Short mmCIF file of C-alpha atoms and ligand atoms in Angstrom, two decimals:
data_model
loop_
_atom_site.label_atom_id
_atom_site.label_comp_id
_atom_site.label_asym_id
_atom_site.label_seq_id
_atom_site.Cartn_x
_atom_site.Cartn_y
_atom_site.Cartn_z
CA UNK A 1 188.90 32.50 132.33
CA UNK A 2 187.25 34.49 129.60
CA UNK A 3 186.90 38.21 129.13
CA UNK A 4 183.59 40.03 129.10
CA UNK A 5 181.27 38.75 126.39
CA UNK A 6 178.69 41.40 127.07
CA UNK A 7 180.40 44.52 125.79
CA UNK A 8 179.61 47.68 127.63
CA UNK A 9 180.24 51.05 126.11
CA UNK A 10 181.83 53.77 128.17
CA UNK A 11 179.02 56.23 127.55
CA UNK A 12 178.00 58.54 130.35
CA UNK A 13 175.15 57.41 132.53
CA UNK A 14 172.12 59.70 132.60
CA UNK A 15 169.60 60.26 135.33
CA UNK A 16 166.24 59.21 133.86
CA UNK A 17 162.55 59.31 134.75
CA UNK A 18 160.99 57.31 137.59
CA UNK A 19 160.07 53.70 136.84
CA UNK A 20 156.80 51.75 136.68
CA UNK A 21 156.32 48.03 137.24
CA UNK A 22 156.56 46.29 133.82
CA UNK A 23 153.03 45.72 132.49
CA UNK A 24 152.86 41.91 132.44
CA UNK A 25 154.66 41.30 135.73
CA UNK A 26 152.86 38.19 137.14
CA UNK A 27 150.35 39.14 139.81
CA UNK A 28 151.15 36.01 141.86
CA UNK A 29 154.77 37.21 142.09
CA UNK A 30 154.31 40.95 142.57
CA UNK A 31 156.95 42.85 144.54
CA UNK A 32 154.88 42.73 147.75
CA UNK A 33 154.83 38.91 147.51
CA UNK A 34 158.55 38.84 146.73
CA UNK A 35 159.23 41.07 149.73
CA UNK A 36 157.84 38.39 152.05
CA UNK A 37 160.18 35.71 150.68
CA UNK A 38 162.77 35.33 153.38
CA UNK A 39 166.03 33.43 153.22
CA UNK A 40 169.38 33.79 151.56
CA UNK A 41 169.51 34.87 147.94
CA UNK A 42 169.76 33.93 145.13
CA UNK A 43 166.61 31.91 144.67
CA UNK A 44 164.06 31.39 141.95
CA UNK A 45 160.60 32.03 143.34
CA UNK A 46 158.01 30.36 141.16
CA UNK A 47 154.38 29.42 140.90
CA UNK A 48 153.33 26.09 139.40
CA UNK A 49 149.89 27.62 138.87
CA UNK A 50 151.49 29.99 136.37
CA UNK A 51 152.96 27.00 134.50
CA UNK A 52 149.73 25.02 134.36
CA UNK A 53 147.65 28.04 133.37
CA UNK A 54 150.00 28.51 130.40
CA UNK A 55 149.57 24.83 129.58
CA UNK A 56 145.78 25.15 129.60
CA UNK A 57 145.89 28.22 127.36
CA UNK A 58 148.32 26.47 125.02
CA UNK A 59 145.93 23.55 124.75
CA UNK A 60 142.97 25.70 123.85
CA UNK A 61 145.01 27.75 121.36
CA UNK A 62 146.45 24.68 119.64
CA UNK A 63 143.79 22.02 120.34
CA UNK A 64 144.96 19.53 117.69
CA UNK A 65 148.41 19.23 119.28
CA UNK A 66 149.50 17.27 122.38
CA UNK A 67 152.10 19.14 124.47
CA UNK A 68 155.26 17.27 125.53
CA UNK A 69 157.04 19.68 127.91
CA UNK A 70 160.78 20.02 127.18
CA UNK A 71 162.30 19.05 130.53
CA UNK A 72 165.61 20.80 129.76
CA UNK A 73 163.90 24.15 130.07
CA UNK A 74 163.19 23.87 133.79
CA UNK A 75 163.52 20.46 135.47
CA UNK A 76 162.21 21.50 138.88
CA UNK A 77 160.27 18.58 140.40
CA UNK A 78 157.33 20.76 141.41
CA UNK A 79 157.04 22.07 137.85
CA UNK A 80 157.22 18.56 136.37
CA UNK A 81 154.75 17.15 138.88
CA UNK A 82 152.24 19.93 138.29
CA UNK A 83 152.47 19.47 134.53
CA UNK A 84 152.11 15.68 134.82
CA UNK A 85 149.10 16.09 137.10
CA UNK A 86 147.53 18.23 134.38
CA UNK A 87 148.06 15.45 131.84
CA UNK A 88 151.06 16.98 130.10
CA UNK A 89 153.61 14.61 128.62
CA UNK A 90 157.35 15.16 128.34
CA UNK A 91 160.29 15.41 125.97
CA UNK A 92 163.82 14.61 127.16
CA UNK A 93 167.34 15.26 125.94
CA UNK A 94 169.14 12.63 128.04
CA UNK A 95 168.74 9.56 130.20
CA UNK A 96 169.29 11.80 133.25
CA UNK A 97 166.13 13.73 132.39
CA UNK A 98 164.22 10.50 131.83
CA UNK A 99 165.42 9.14 135.18
CA UNK A 100 164.15 12.31 136.81
CA UNK A 101 160.69 11.85 135.26
CA UNK A 102 160.51 8.15 136.09
CA UNK A 103 161.47 8.97 139.67
CA UNK A 104 158.43 11.25 139.76
CA UNK A 105 156.17 8.49 138.49
CA UNK A 106 155.96 9.34 134.79
CA UNK A 107 155.69 6.43 132.33
CA UNK A 108 158.81 6.31 130.15
CA UNK A 109 156.63 4.96 127.35
CA UNK A 110 154.86 8.33 127.18
CA UNK A 111 158.10 10.29 126.78
CA UNK A 112 159.75 11.49 123.56
CA UNK A 113 163.55 11.53 123.29
CA UNK A 114 164.20 14.38 120.84
CA UNK A 115 167.93 14.94 121.17
CA UNK A 116 169.10 13.69 117.78
CA UNK A 117 172.61 12.55 118.75
CA UNK A 118 172.63 10.55 121.96
CA UNK A 119 175.16 8.58 123.99
CA UNK A 120 174.68 4.89 123.14
CA UNK A 121 174.30 4.09 126.85
CA UNK A 122 171.44 6.61 127.12
CA UNK A 123 169.61 5.01 124.19
CA UNK A 124 169.98 1.58 125.77
CA UNK A 125 169.01 2.80 129.24
CA UNK A 126 166.00 4.71 127.95
CA UNK A 127 164.76 1.67 126.01
CA UNK A 128 165.17 -0.49 129.13
CA UNK A 129 162.92 1.93 130.98
CA UNK A 130 160.27 1.62 128.28
CA UNK A 131 160.93 4.68 126.10
CA UNK A 132 160.40 3.68 122.46
CA UNK A 133 160.49 6.87 120.35
CA UNK A 134 163.81 8.46 119.41
CA UNK A 135 164.64 11.44 117.17
CA UNK A 136 167.42 11.08 114.59
CA UNK A 137 169.03 13.23 111.93
CA UNK A 138 171.89 11.04 110.72
CA UNK A 139 172.52 7.52 109.42
CA UNK A 140 174.89 6.93 112.34
CA UNK A 141 172.10 7.55 114.82
CA UNK A 142 169.71 5.26 112.96
CA UNK A 143 172.36 2.53 113.19
CA UNK A 144 172.91 3.29 116.89
CA UNK A 145 169.22 3.00 117.69
CA UNK A 146 168.89 -0.22 115.70
CA UNK A 147 171.84 -1.58 117.73
CA UNK A 148 170.93 -0.31 121.22
CA UNK A 149 167.14 -0.27 121.07
CA UNK A 150 166.08 -2.68 118.32
CA UNK A 151 162.54 -2.34 117.05
CA UNK A 152 162.12 1.21 118.35
CA UNK A 153 160.33 4.00 116.50
CA UNK A 154 162.32 6.86 115.02
CA UNK A 155 161.31 10.34 113.90
CA UNK A 156 163.53 12.48 111.74
CA UNK A 157 164.33 16.09 112.53
CA UNK A 158 164.14 18.55 109.65
CA UNK A 159 166.20 21.72 109.48
CA UNK A 160 163.73 24.59 109.07
CA UNK A 161 163.85 28.36 108.78
CA UNK A 162 164.62 29.71 112.26
CA UNK A 163 165.76 33.21 111.28
CA UNK A 164 163.16 34.91 113.41
CA UNK A 165 164.03 33.18 116.63
CA UNK A 166 166.32 34.43 119.38
CA UNK A 167 168.10 31.08 119.60
CA UNK A 168 168.31 29.31 116.20
CA UNK A 169 168.91 25.56 116.28
CA UNK A 170 168.90 24.44 112.65
CA UNK A 171 172.62 24.94 112.10
CA UNK A 172 173.33 22.15 114.55
CA UNK A 173 170.27 19.95 114.02
CA UNK A 174 168.13 18.68 111.20
CA UNK A 175 168.27 17.50 107.61
CA UNK A 176 166.57 18.44 104.35
CA UNK A 177 163.54 16.61 102.97
CA UNK A 178 165.49 14.23 100.73
CA UNK A 179 167.71 13.12 103.59
CA UNK A 180 164.70 12.74 105.88
CA UNK A 181 163.09 10.34 103.41
CA UNK A 182 166.35 8.40 103.09
CA UNK A 183 166.71 8.12 106.87
CA UNK A 184 163.19 6.82 107.36
CA UNK A 185 163.76 4.23 104.63
CA UNK A 186 167.04 3.29 106.26
CA UNK A 187 165.26 2.93 109.61
CA UNK A 188 162.72 0.61 108.03
CA UNK A 189 165.49 -1.47 106.47
CA UNK A 190 167.10 -1.83 109.87
CA UNK A 191 163.93 -3.12 111.51
CA UNK A 192 163.01 0.17 113.15
CA UNK A 193 159.58 1.75 112.89
CA UNK A 194 159.60 4.87 110.65
CA UNK A 195 157.43 6.91 112.96
CA UNK A 196 157.45 10.59 112.20
CA UNK A 197 158.96 13.96 111.38
CA UNK A 198 159.85 16.81 113.70
CA UNK A 199 161.32 20.30 113.52
CA UNK A 200 162.11 23.23 115.80
CA UNK A 201 161.65 26.80 114.55
CA UNK A 202 164.25 28.09 117.04
CA UNK A 203 163.69 29.11 120.63
CA UNK A 204 161.71 32.31 121.28
CA UNK A 205 160.40 32.50 117.73
CA UNK A 206 158.41 35.63 116.97
CA UNK A 207 157.19 34.47 113.55
CA UNK A 208 153.94 32.44 113.62
CA UNK A 209 154.45 31.88 109.88
CA UNK A 210 157.56 29.79 110.72
CA UNK A 211 155.27 26.96 111.88
CA UNK A 212 153.05 27.26 108.77
CA UNK A 213 156.04 27.14 106.44
CA UNK A 214 157.65 24.23 108.27
CA UNK A 215 154.41 22.24 108.26
CA UNK A 216 153.99 22.82 104.53
CA UNK A 217 157.41 21.25 104.05
CA UNK A 218 156.40 18.35 106.26
CA UNK A 219 153.30 17.95 104.05
CA UNK A 220 155.40 17.59 100.90
CA UNK A 221 157.67 15.03 102.55
CA UNK A 222 154.69 13.11 103.98
CA UNK A 223 153.18 12.85 100.49
CA UNK A 224 156.46 11.54 99.10
CA UNK A 225 156.74 9.00 101.93
CA UNK A 226 153.21 7.80 101.31
CA UNK A 227 154.25 6.84 97.77
CA UNK A 228 157.06 4.81 99.36
CA UNK A 229 154.67 3.00 101.69
CA UNK A 230 155.49 5.00 104.82
CA UNK A 231 152.59 6.51 106.74
CA UNK A 232 153.67 8.93 109.47
CA UNK A 233 152.23 8.23 112.89
CA UNK A 234 153.57 11.46 114.35
CA UNK A 235 154.29 15.01 113.31
CA UNK A 236 156.06 16.88 116.10
CA UNK A 237 156.18 20.67 115.75
CA UNK A 238 158.86 21.12 118.44
CA UNK A 239 159.25 24.11 120.72
CA UNK A 240 160.00 27.75 120.03
CA UNK A 241 156.76 29.25 121.38
CA UNK A 242 157.75 32.63 122.80
CA UNK A 243 157.51 34.07 126.30
CA UNK A 244 157.19 37.68 127.39
CA UNK A 245 160.48 39.39 128.28
CA UNK A 246 159.26 42.96 128.44
CA UNK A 247 158.67 43.42 124.72
CA UNK A 248 155.59 42.26 122.76
CA UNK A 249 155.56 38.75 121.26
CA UNK A 250 152.81 37.05 119.23
CA UNK A 251 150.06 35.61 121.39
CA UNK A 252 149.77 31.81 121.44
CA UNK A 253 146.35 32.07 119.73
CA UNK A 254 147.99 33.75 116.73
CA UNK A 255 150.58 30.97 116.60
CA UNK A 256 147.80 28.38 116.97
CA UNK A 257 146.04 29.82 113.91
CA UNK A 258 149.30 29.66 111.94
CA UNK A 259 149.76 26.03 113.00
CA UNK A 260 146.21 25.21 111.92
CA UNK A 261 146.94 26.69 108.48
CA UNK A 262 150.04 24.51 108.22
CA UNK A 263 148.26 21.37 109.41
CA UNK A 264 145.63 21.83 106.71
CA UNK A 265 148.30 21.15 104.09
CA UNK A 266 149.09 17.64 105.43
CA UNK A 267 147.90 14.85 103.10
CA UNK A 268 146.34 13.08 106.14
CA UNK A 269 146.13 13.62 109.88
CA UNK A 270 148.76 11.59 111.76
CA UNK A 271 147.65 9.74 114.90
CA UNK A 272 149.79 12.05 117.03
CA UNK A 273 150.41 15.75 116.52
CA UNK A 274 152.96 16.66 119.16
CA UNK A 275 154.62 19.88 120.33
CA UNK A 276 157.52 20.34 122.72
CA UNK A 277 156.97 23.69 124.45
CA UNK A 278 159.52 24.67 127.06
CA UNK A 279 160.11 28.39 127.42
CA UNK A 280 156.51 29.34 126.72
CA UNK A 281 155.24 27.30 129.67
CA UNK A 282 158.01 28.00 132.17
CA UNK A 283 159.60 31.41 131.60
CA UNK A 284 156.95 33.65 133.09
CA UNK A 285 156.34 31.37 136.06
CA UNK A 286 159.25 32.58 138.19
CA UNK A 287 161.23 35.57 139.37
CA UNK A 288 164.92 35.35 140.22
CA UNK A 289 165.51 37.04 143.55
CA UNK A 290 169.07 38.26 144.00
CA UNK A 291 170.93 40.75 146.15
CA UNK A 292 173.24 43.62 145.36
CA UNK A 293 176.71 42.86 146.73
CA UNK A 294 178.30 46.17 145.82
CA UNK A 295 178.09 49.25 143.62
CA UNK A 296 180.99 50.87 141.77
CA UNK A 297 181.57 53.54 139.14
CA UNK A 298 183.92 52.35 136.38
CA UNK A 299 184.72 53.82 132.97
CA UNK A 300 181.94 56.35 133.26
CA UNK A 301 179.35 53.68 134.07
CA UNK A 302 177.56 52.59 137.21
CA UNK A 303 178.14 48.90 138.03
CA UNK A 304 176.05 46.70 140.30
CA UNK A 305 177.55 43.40 141.47
CA UNK A 306 174.84 40.87 142.37
CA UNK A 307 174.84 37.33 143.75
CA UNK A 308 173.62 35.86 140.44
CA UNK A 309 175.29 36.18 137.10
CA UNK A 310 175.69 34.53 133.74
CA UNK A 311 177.23 31.45 135.36
CA UNK A 312 174.41 31.13 137.87
CA UNK A 313 171.57 30.83 135.44
CA UNK A 314 171.54 34.02 133.38
CA UNK A 315 173.75 32.88 130.49
CA UNK A 316 171.01 33.53 127.91
CA UNK A 317 171.85 37.22 128.22
CA UNK A 318 175.13 36.39 126.48
CA UNK A 319 173.73 34.06 123.84
CA UNK A 320 171.77 36.86 122.25
CA UNK A 321 173.81 39.55 120.43
CA UNK A 322 171.80 42.45 121.85
CA UNK A 323 171.55 41.04 125.38
CA UNK A 324 168.42 39.67 126.97
CA UNK A 325 165.79 42.10 128.28
CA UNK A 326 164.66 40.46 131.51
CA UNK A 327 161.98 42.65 133.14
CA UNK A 328 163.38 44.07 136.37
CA UNK A 329 162.24 45.45 139.71
CA UNK A 330 163.86 45.91 143.09
CA UNK A 331 163.05 45.82 146.79
CA UNK A 332 163.67 49.55 147.13
CA UNK A 333 160.78 51.42 148.68
CA UNK A 334 161.65 54.44 146.51
CA UNK A 335 161.56 52.42 143.28
CA UNK A 336 158.65 54.43 141.86
CA UNK A 337 159.82 57.80 143.14
CA UNK A 338 163.60 57.86 142.75
CA UNK A 339 164.99 58.91 139.36
CA UNK A 340 166.32 56.03 137.29
CA UNK A 341 169.88 55.33 136.23
CA UNK A 342 171.36 52.98 133.68
CA UNK A 343 173.54 50.27 135.24
CA UNK A 344 175.80 47.51 134.11
CA UNK A 345 174.81 44.48 136.21
CA UNK A 346 177.41 41.80 136.79
CA UNK A 347 177.65 38.56 138.74
CA UNK A 348 179.57 37.59 141.87
CA UNK A 349 182.52 35.76 140.31
CA UNK A 350 186.05 36.84 139.50
CA UNK A 351 185.23 36.53 135.81
CA UNK A 352 183.95 39.57 133.92
CA UNK A 353 182.04 37.27 131.56
CA UNK A 354 179.35 36.81 134.19
CA UNK A 355 178.10 40.31 133.39
CA UNK A 356 174.47 39.86 132.35
CA UNK A 357 172.85 43.25 131.86
CA UNK A 358 174.01 46.39 130.09
CA UNK A 359 171.98 49.60 130.49
CA UNK A 360 169.57 48.17 133.05
CA UNK A 361 167.24 50.96 134.22
CA UNK A 362 166.97 50.87 138.00
CA UNK A 363 166.57 53.47 140.75
CA UNK A 364 169.55 55.79 141.02
CA UNK A 365 169.58 55.01 144.74
CA UNK A 366 170.56 51.31 144.42
CA UNK A 367 172.88 50.16 147.20
CA UNK A 368 174.41 47.08 148.76
CA UNK A 369 171.76 44.80 150.26
CA UNK A 370 168.93 45.82 147.92
CA UNK A 371 167.24 42.93 146.20
CA UNK A 372 167.07 42.77 142.43
CA UNK A 373 164.01 40.96 141.04
CA UNK A 374 164.49 39.44 137.58
CA UNK A 375 161.17 38.38 136.04
CA UNK A 376 160.48 35.81 133.30
CA UNK A 377 163.38 33.82 134.74
CA UNK A 378 161.68 30.41 134.82
CA UNK A 379 163.21 29.08 131.58
CA UNK A 380 166.80 28.04 130.94
CA UNK A 381 168.08 29.43 134.23
CA UNK A 382 168.03 26.66 136.86
CA UNK A 383 169.12 24.15 134.25
CA UNK A 384 172.08 26.29 133.18
CA UNK A 385 173.27 27.34 136.63
CA UNK A 386 176.68 26.23 137.89
CA UNK A 387 178.49 26.75 141.15
CA UNK A 388 181.44 28.48 139.46
CA UNK A 389 183.79 30.20 141.90
CA UNK A 390 182.07 28.46 144.79
CA UNK A 391 178.84 30.42 144.53
CA UNK A 392 175.96 27.91 144.71
CA UNK A 393 173.32 27.96 141.99
CA UNK A 394 170.02 29.66 142.82
CA UNK A 395 167.67 27.54 144.87
CA UNK A 396 164.34 26.68 143.25
CA UNK A 397 161.32 27.63 145.35
CA UNK A 398 158.23 26.64 143.41
CA UNK A 399 154.85 26.34 145.04
CA UNK A 400 151.27 26.36 143.84
CA UNK A 401 150.60 30.06 144.25
CA UNK A 402 153.91 31.87 144.49
CA UNK A 403 154.21 31.96 148.26
CA UNK A 404 157.69 31.83 149.72
CA UNK A 405 157.47 28.20 150.89
CA UNK A 406 160.68 26.35 150.09
CA UNK A 407 160.30 23.21 148.01
CA UNK A 408 162.86 20.54 147.45
CA UNK A 409 165.51 21.11 144.80
CA UNK A 410 165.61 18.41 142.20
CA UNK A 411 168.58 16.56 140.90
CA UNK A 412 168.41 13.57 138.57
CA UNK A 413 167.58 10.45 140.54
CA UNK A 414 170.62 8.21 141.12
CA UNK A 415 168.58 5.01 140.95
CA UNK A 416 166.18 4.08 138.23
CA UNK A 417 162.72 2.80 139.03
CA UNK A 418 162.38 -0.74 137.73
CA UNK A 419 158.73 -0.38 136.93
CA UNK A 420 157.41 3.11 136.15
CA UNK A 421 154.09 4.02 137.68
CA UNK A 422 151.75 6.88 136.90
CA UNK A 423 151.65 10.19 138.69
CA UNK A 424 148.99 10.03 141.31
C1 PLP B 1 164.37 19.13 120.81
C2 PLP B 1 163.85 20.30 121.55
N1 PLP B 1 162.54 20.37 121.82
C3 PLP B 1 162.02 21.39 122.51
C4 PLP B 1 162.81 22.41 122.98
C5 PLP B 1 162.18 23.51 123.77
O1 PLP B 1 162.23 24.70 123.06
P1 PLP B 1 161.56 26.00 123.63
O2 PLP B 1 162.02 26.20 125.00
O3 PLP B 1 161.99 27.07 122.69
O4 PLP B 1 160.07 25.80 123.57
C6 PLP B 1 164.19 22.41 122.69
C7 PLP B 1 165.05 23.50 123.13
O5 PLP B 1 166.21 23.57 122.89
C8 PLP B 1 164.72 21.32 121.96
O6 PLP B 1 166.03 21.24 121.69
#
């Protein structure tokens, strides 16, 4: 058991002004809609319409690029089905995610496998299902793919500047330009198809220029590869597109313009320009509905214990040094009239590390039984949630318009479809 990772200071709590609903709270999931959602908490109430409208806006902001939704972000079947029905393709991190897609009728041959270090059995299983494009960033992985999925296409992940993202990834993944060239040559020598380059500017990036800079690096490498007889079929600009969490982020159109500037530097236009948006499409599509289990005063601070916590989907609050500012509201009828108070909000387990909010401004009147609504909770929540301490993970309740209809929860399919068929 760990100790609290979210450090709370013992400062005095102060009665503050009354609260207003955060400005970009989704209209399909307004508090009056949430109030009609019956059933035991916690659950994630979501609207697939909010996901597909983000997809459509993404497409018009970045028209050159084909979106491949990153399944890891939110693997709910209703979300995946709605995206597939809108023509979106997918990126997976494991065979389990691919099985899930195939079970929903997605063609494995349309899917990208962008986790750069994969279990050998997943490579083999994915290839058997018809997936043929794998990311790599090491010679060992090139050898593994040549062994387990001979003749496949590989794309190399570059490490890029991700300083202005909330969740940097380039320490763990990616290589420099020289190594990328060497890996693609090695792939060719091993009978694989040297297919492309990819990068990820870090999740929740707030710097549109990160895509321009990364693409300019890709352009230099593509020119060098051309001299070596390798023409890239794909450039994949990864994920990182931000979502709204209560504070302003660049609009997708601004990022689209930065991507266009970067694409202009490429020596030629590859057949496929791909992106792997996750958070941007899913985060704002759902509100976590939880209940207050108890209220205590400890160390000069007001504490609310709720039936969700870091272990039940809200772990991102602990991955960011300054916490994670989920927009909040409650079921209290006096929410707009009661003075506000700063609370520490913690989860239901016996571990203090499930504390997920410090200084959350909520009505001073909060009490056991009130519901806490946590907005922008559609990304990296369901997929992270455990049943630690015997508390079940939040149930996913996605529907087309944000009504309270319960939809089936998705788990990876135990059996693989022999022959994938298209979503109908
Ligand atoms: C390979 C890859 N692609 C795409 C994504 C999705 O990123 P985001 O949710 O920031 O768009 C991730 C997230 O970790 C990733 O690892």
